[in-house]
Structures are given as structure tokens and as C-alpha cells.
Amino acid sequence: MPLRPQPKIISVKTAAMEAIVRAVDVGRGNTKFITGIKNAELCCEMFPSQAYPTDVGQRIRRLGHYRLMLRF
């Protein structure tokens, strides 16, 4: 059996390190999150938190449980 190559561990120290901070707010209406920082300002994005029910689909039984299978 061939031996795996050992990973090289490289230690790099710099005088100035930038902290990475991310935040997520999962609310009832929108999910908001931080994408980054630009010119000391937070860059934010959001998307809908809730998926609305659909009437398209069929219920099938698999492994003793019913599931709603959607058609796309």
C-alpha cells in the first residue's frame, strides 16, 4: 500500500492581521447576512426566509412515510 505524502505545515506571521466577522439574522421575513467590509462599511445581502406552500406535486409513500414530491 503506497504511503500518503505528509502535508507541509507553514507558519506565517504578519504584523497586521484583519479579523473576519460574519453575521446572520434569520428572521420571519428575510434572512440578512454580511458579505464583507468595504471602506469601513458593512456590505449586506438578504433573501426571503420563508418558502410559500405550493399545490403542485403528489404525495408518495417511501420507507413507510409520505412525502410531497414536487414537479419542476
Tab-separated table of N, CA and C in Angstrom:
chain	number	residue	atom	x	y	z
A	1	MET	N	0.847	-1.169	0.000
A	1	MET	CA	0.000	0.000	0.000
A	1	MET	C	0.900	1.243	0.000
A	2	PRO	N	0.699	2.171	-0.940
A	2	PRO	CA	1.555	3.364	-1.003
A	2	PRO	C	1.278	4.302	0.172
A	3	LEU	N	2.330	4.927	0.636
A	3	LEU	CA	2.194	5.880	1.733
A	3	LEU	C	1.706	7.217	1.204
A	4	ARG	N	0.849	7.843	1.986
A	4	ARG	CA	0.370	9.176	1.613
A	4	ARG	C	1.444	10.205	1.922
A	5	PRO	N	1.573	11.221	1.069
A	5	PRO	CA	2.543	12.280	1.380
A	5	PRO	C	2.070	13.086	2.588
A	6	GLN	N	2.993	13.436	3.441
A	6	GLN	CA	2.659	14.211	4.626
A	6	GLN	C	2.472	15.677	4.240
A	7	PRO	N	1.421	16.325	4.780
A	7	PRO	CA	1.214	17.742	4.458
A	7	PRO	C	2.308	18.607	5.065
A	8	LYS	N	2.656	19.660	4.359
A	8	LYS	CA	3.655	20.603	4.859
A	8	LYS	C	2.935	21.669	5.668
A	9	ILE	N	3.414	21.928	6.856
A	9	ILE	CA	2.833	22.951	7.707
A	9	ILE	C	3.729	24.173	7.632
A	10	ILE	N	3.138	25.268	7.175
A	10	ILE	CA	3.885	26.510	7.019
A	10	ILE	C	3.294	27.531	7.976
A	11	SER	N	4.115	28.126	8.796
A	11	SER	CA	3.670	29.139	9.736
A	11	SER	C	4.066	30.508	9.202
A	12	VAL	N	3.075	31.374	9.039
A	12	VAL	CA	3.328	32.724	8.544
A	12	VAL	C	2.796	33.710	9.573
A	13	LYS	N	3.641	34.601	10.025
A	13	LYS	CA	3.225	35.633	10.967
A	13	LYS	C	3.334	36.980	10.279
A	14	THR	N	2.297	37.782	10.416
A	14	THR	CA	2.313	39.128	9.849
A	14	THR	C	2.092	40.138	10.964
A	15	ALA	N	2.546	41.352	10.728
A	15	ALA	CA	2.415	42.408	11.730
A	15	ALA	C	0.961	42.828	11.907
A	16	ALA	N	0.206	42.890	10.823
A	16	ALA	CA	-1.188	43.322	10.898
A	16	ALA	C	-2.085	42.201	10.379
A	17	MET	N	-3.013	41.774	11.207
A	17	MET	CA	-3.968	40.753	10.788
A	17	MET	C	-5.363	41.346	10.853
A	18	GLU	N	-6.182	41.031	9.867
A	18	GLU	CA	-7.542	41.546	9.803
A	18	GLU	C	-8.509	40.496	10.338
A	19	ALA	N	-9.386	40.910	11.228
A	19	ALA	CA	-10.376	39.989	11.790
A	19	ALA	C	-11.486	39.734	10.775
A	20	ILE	N	-11.958	38.506	10.736
A	20	ILE	CA	-13.066	38.146	9.855
A	20	ILE	C	-14.292	37.938	10.725
A	21	VAL	N	-15.319	38.721	10.471
A	21	VAL	CA	-16.555	38.622	11.243
A	21	VAL	C	-17.706	38.484	10.268
A	22	ARG	N	-18.553	37.506	10.505
A	22	ARG	CA	-19.747	37.320	9.686
A	22	ARG	C	-20.946	37.260	10.624
A	23	ALA	N	-22.081	37.761	10.179
A	23	ALA	CA	-23.294	37.737	10.985
A	23	ALA	C	-24.463	37.304	10.119
A	24	VAL	N	-25.373	36.564	10.718
A	24	VAL	CA	-26.577	36.117	10.025
A	24	VAL	C	-27.767	36.424	10.919
A	25	ASP	N	-28.803	37.029	10.359
A	25	ASP	CA	-30.047	37.311	11.076
A	25	ASP	C	-31.158	36.575	10.345
A	26	VAL	N	-31.617	35.470	10.927
A	26	VAL	CA	-32.694	34.699	10.307
A	26	VAL	C	-33.991	35.170	10.938
A	27	GLY	N	-34.737	35.964	10.207
A	27	GLY	CA	-35.993	36.487	10.708
A	27	GLY	C	-37.180	35.822	10.042
A	28	ARG	N	-38.354	36.317	10.351
A	28	ARG	CA	-39.568	35.746	9.769
A	28	ARG	C	-39.749	36.174	8.320
A	29	GLY	N	-39.293	37.343	7.965
A	29	GLY	CA	-39.478	37.840	6.605
A	29	GLY	C	-38.281	37.623	5.698
A	30	ASN	N	-37.110	38.089	6.115
A	30	ASN	CA	-35.899	37.987	5.300
A	30	ASN	C	-34.732	37.468	6.134
A	31	THR	N	-33.831	36.750	5.485
A	31	THR	CA	-32.573	36.344	6.101
A	31	THR	C	-31.510	37.319	5.620
A	32	LYS	N	-30.875	37.999	6.567
A	32	LYS	CA	-29.876	39.007	6.236
A	32	LYS	C	-28.503	38.499	6.657
A	33	PHE	N	-27.494	38.802	5.847
A	33	PHE	CA	-26.145	38.345	6.177
A	33	PHE	C	-25.115	39.339	5.683
A	34	ILE	N	-23.940	39.313	6.311
A	34	ILE	CA	-22.830	40.200	5.973
A	34	ILE	C	-21.963	39.506	4.930
A	35	THR	N	-21.691	40.199	3.826
A	35	THR	CA	-20.840	39.622	2.784
A	35	THR	C	-19.398	40.099	2.885
A	36	GLY	N	-19.179	41.221	3.549
A	36	GLY	CA	-17.824	41.728	3.682
A	36	GLY	C	-17.817	43.158	4.186
A	37	ILE	N	-16.639	43.739	4.217
A	37	ILE	CA	-16.460	45.121	4.660
A	37	ILE	C	-15.716	45.871	3.569
A	38	LYS	N	-16.251	47.031	3.190
A	38	LYS	CA	-15.628	47.849	2.153
A	38	LYS	C	-15.617	49.295	2.630
A	39	ASN	N	-14.444	49.885	2.713
A	39	ASN	CA	-14.276	51.266	3.183
A	39	ASN	C	-14.907	51.465	4.563
A	40	ALA	N	-14.671	50.537	5.476
A	40	ALA	CA	-15.181	50.571	6.852
A	40	ALA	C	-16.704	50.512	6.922
A	41	GLU	N	-17.371	50.067	5.864
A	41	GLU	CA	-18.825	49.900	5.832
A	41	GLU	C	-19.150	48.423	5.648
A	42	LEU	N	-20.175	47.951	6.335
A	42	LEU	CA	-20.604	46.569	6.176
A	42	LEU	C	-21.392	46.409	4.882
A	43	CYS	N	-21.095	45.370	4.132
A	43	CYS	CA	-21.840	45.046	2.912
A	43	CYS	C	-22.809	43.919	3.254
A	44	CYS	N	-24.095	44.171	3.082
A	44	CYS	CA	-25.126	43.212	3.475
A	44	CYS	C	-25.921	42.735	2.265
A	45	GLU	N	-26.471	41.549	2.371
A	45	GLU	CA	-27.377	40.979	1.377
A	45	GLU	C	-28.525	40.331	2.131
A	46	MET	N	-29.619	39.998	1.422
A	46	MET	CA	-30.735	39.311	2.058
A	46	MET	C	-31.504	38.490	1.035
A	47	PHE	N	-32.264	37.515	1.545
A	47	PHE	CA	-33.144	36.700	0.711
A	47	PHE	C	-34.344	36.293	1.561
A	48	PRO	N	-35.461	35.901	0.931
A	48	PRO	CA	-36.667	35.534	1.687
A	48	PRO	C	-36.415	34.347	2.621
A	49	SER	N	-36.941	34.444	3.850
A	49	SER	CA	-36.743	33.385	4.838
A	49	SER	C	-37.747	32.256	4.697
A	50	GLN	N	-38.904	32.541	4.142
A	50	GLN	CA	-39.963	31.542	4.097
A	50	GLN	C	-40.209	31.081	2.678
A	51	ALA	N	-40.471	29.804	2.553
A	51	ALA	CA	-40.887	29.252	1.266
A	51	ALA	C	-42.404	29.114	1.313
A	52	TYR	N	-43.073	29.639	0.328
A	52	TYR	CA	-44.521	29.587	0.309
A	52	TYR	C	-44.991	28.228	-0.179
A	53	PRO	N	-46.081	27.715	0.411
A	53	PRO	CA	-46.568	26.386	0.010
A	53	PRO	C	-47.040	26.371	-1.436
A	54	THR	N	-46.947	25.219	-2.032
A	54	THR	CA	-47.379	25.050	-3.410
A	54	THR	C	-48.404	23.935	-3.483
A	55	ASP	N	-49.284	24.006	-4.448
A	55	ASP	CA	-50.271	22.943	-4.615
A	55	ASP	C	-49.884	22.001	-5.747
A	56	VAL	N	-48.713	22.207	-6.334
A	56	VAL	CA	-48.234	21.337	-7.407
A	56	VAL	C	-47.399	20.234	-6.770
A	57	GLY	N	-47.753	19.012	-7.046
A	57	GLY	CA	-46.979	17.906	-6.503
A	57	GLY	C	-47.876	16.726	-6.219
A	58	GLN	N	-47.278	15.654	-5.786
A	58	GLN	CA	-48.041	14.460	-5.457
A	58	GLN	C	-47.439	13.817	-4.221
A	59	ARG	N	-48.306	13.206	-3.435
A	59	ARG	CA	-47.829	12.513	-2.238
A	59	ARG	C	-47.506	11.072	-2.608
A	60	ILE	N	-46.321	10.635	-2.252
A	60	ILE	CA	-45.952	9.244	-2.487
A	60	ILE	C	-45.451	8.647	-1.175
A	61	ARG	N	-45.526	7.349	-1.083
A	61	ARG	CA	-45.093	6.678	0.141
A	61	ARG	C	-43.760	5.993	-0.104
A	62	ARG	N	-42.780	6.343	0.726
A	62	ARG	CA	-41.456	5.723	0.658
A	62	ARG	C	-41.004	5.405	2.072
A	63	LEU	N	-40.526	4.223	2.265
A	63	LEU	CA	-39.983	3.793	3.553
A	63	LEU	C	-40.955	4.042	4.704
A	64	GLY	N	-42.254	3.838	4.442
A	64	GLY	CA	-43.246	3.980	5.494
A	64	GLY	C	-43.676	5.396	5.785
A	65	HIS	N	-43.166	6.372	5.048
A	65	HIS	CA	-43.524	7.770	5.276
A	65	HIS	C	-44.042	8.375	3.980
A	66	TYR	N	-44.968	9.324	4.125
A	66	TYR	CA	-45.453	10.056	2.961
A	66	TYR	C	-44.572	11.271	2.728
A	67	ARG	N	-44.294	11.554	1.484
A	67	ARG	CA	-43.524	12.741	1.117
A	67	ARG	C	-44.226	13.439	-0.033
A	68	LEU	N	-44.121	14.731	-0.053
A	68	LEU	CA	-44.668	15.513	-1.156
A	68	LEU	C	-43.572	15.684	-2.192
A	69	MET	N	-43.762	15.101	-3.353
A	69	MET	CA	-42.778	15.195	-4.429
A	69	MET	C	-43.231	16.287	-5.395
A	70	LEU	N	-42.388	17.275	-5.615
A	70	LEU	CA	-42.719	18.396	-6.486
A	70	LEU	C	-42.228	18.135	-7.894
A	71	ARG	N	-42.990	18.618	-8.864
A	71	ARG	CA	-42.593	18.517	-10.267
A	71	ARG	C	-42.058	19.863	-10.714
A	72	PHE	N	-40.913	19.868	-11.365
A	72	PHE	CA	-40.323	21.117	-11.870
A	72	PHE	C	-40.341	21.111	-13.369
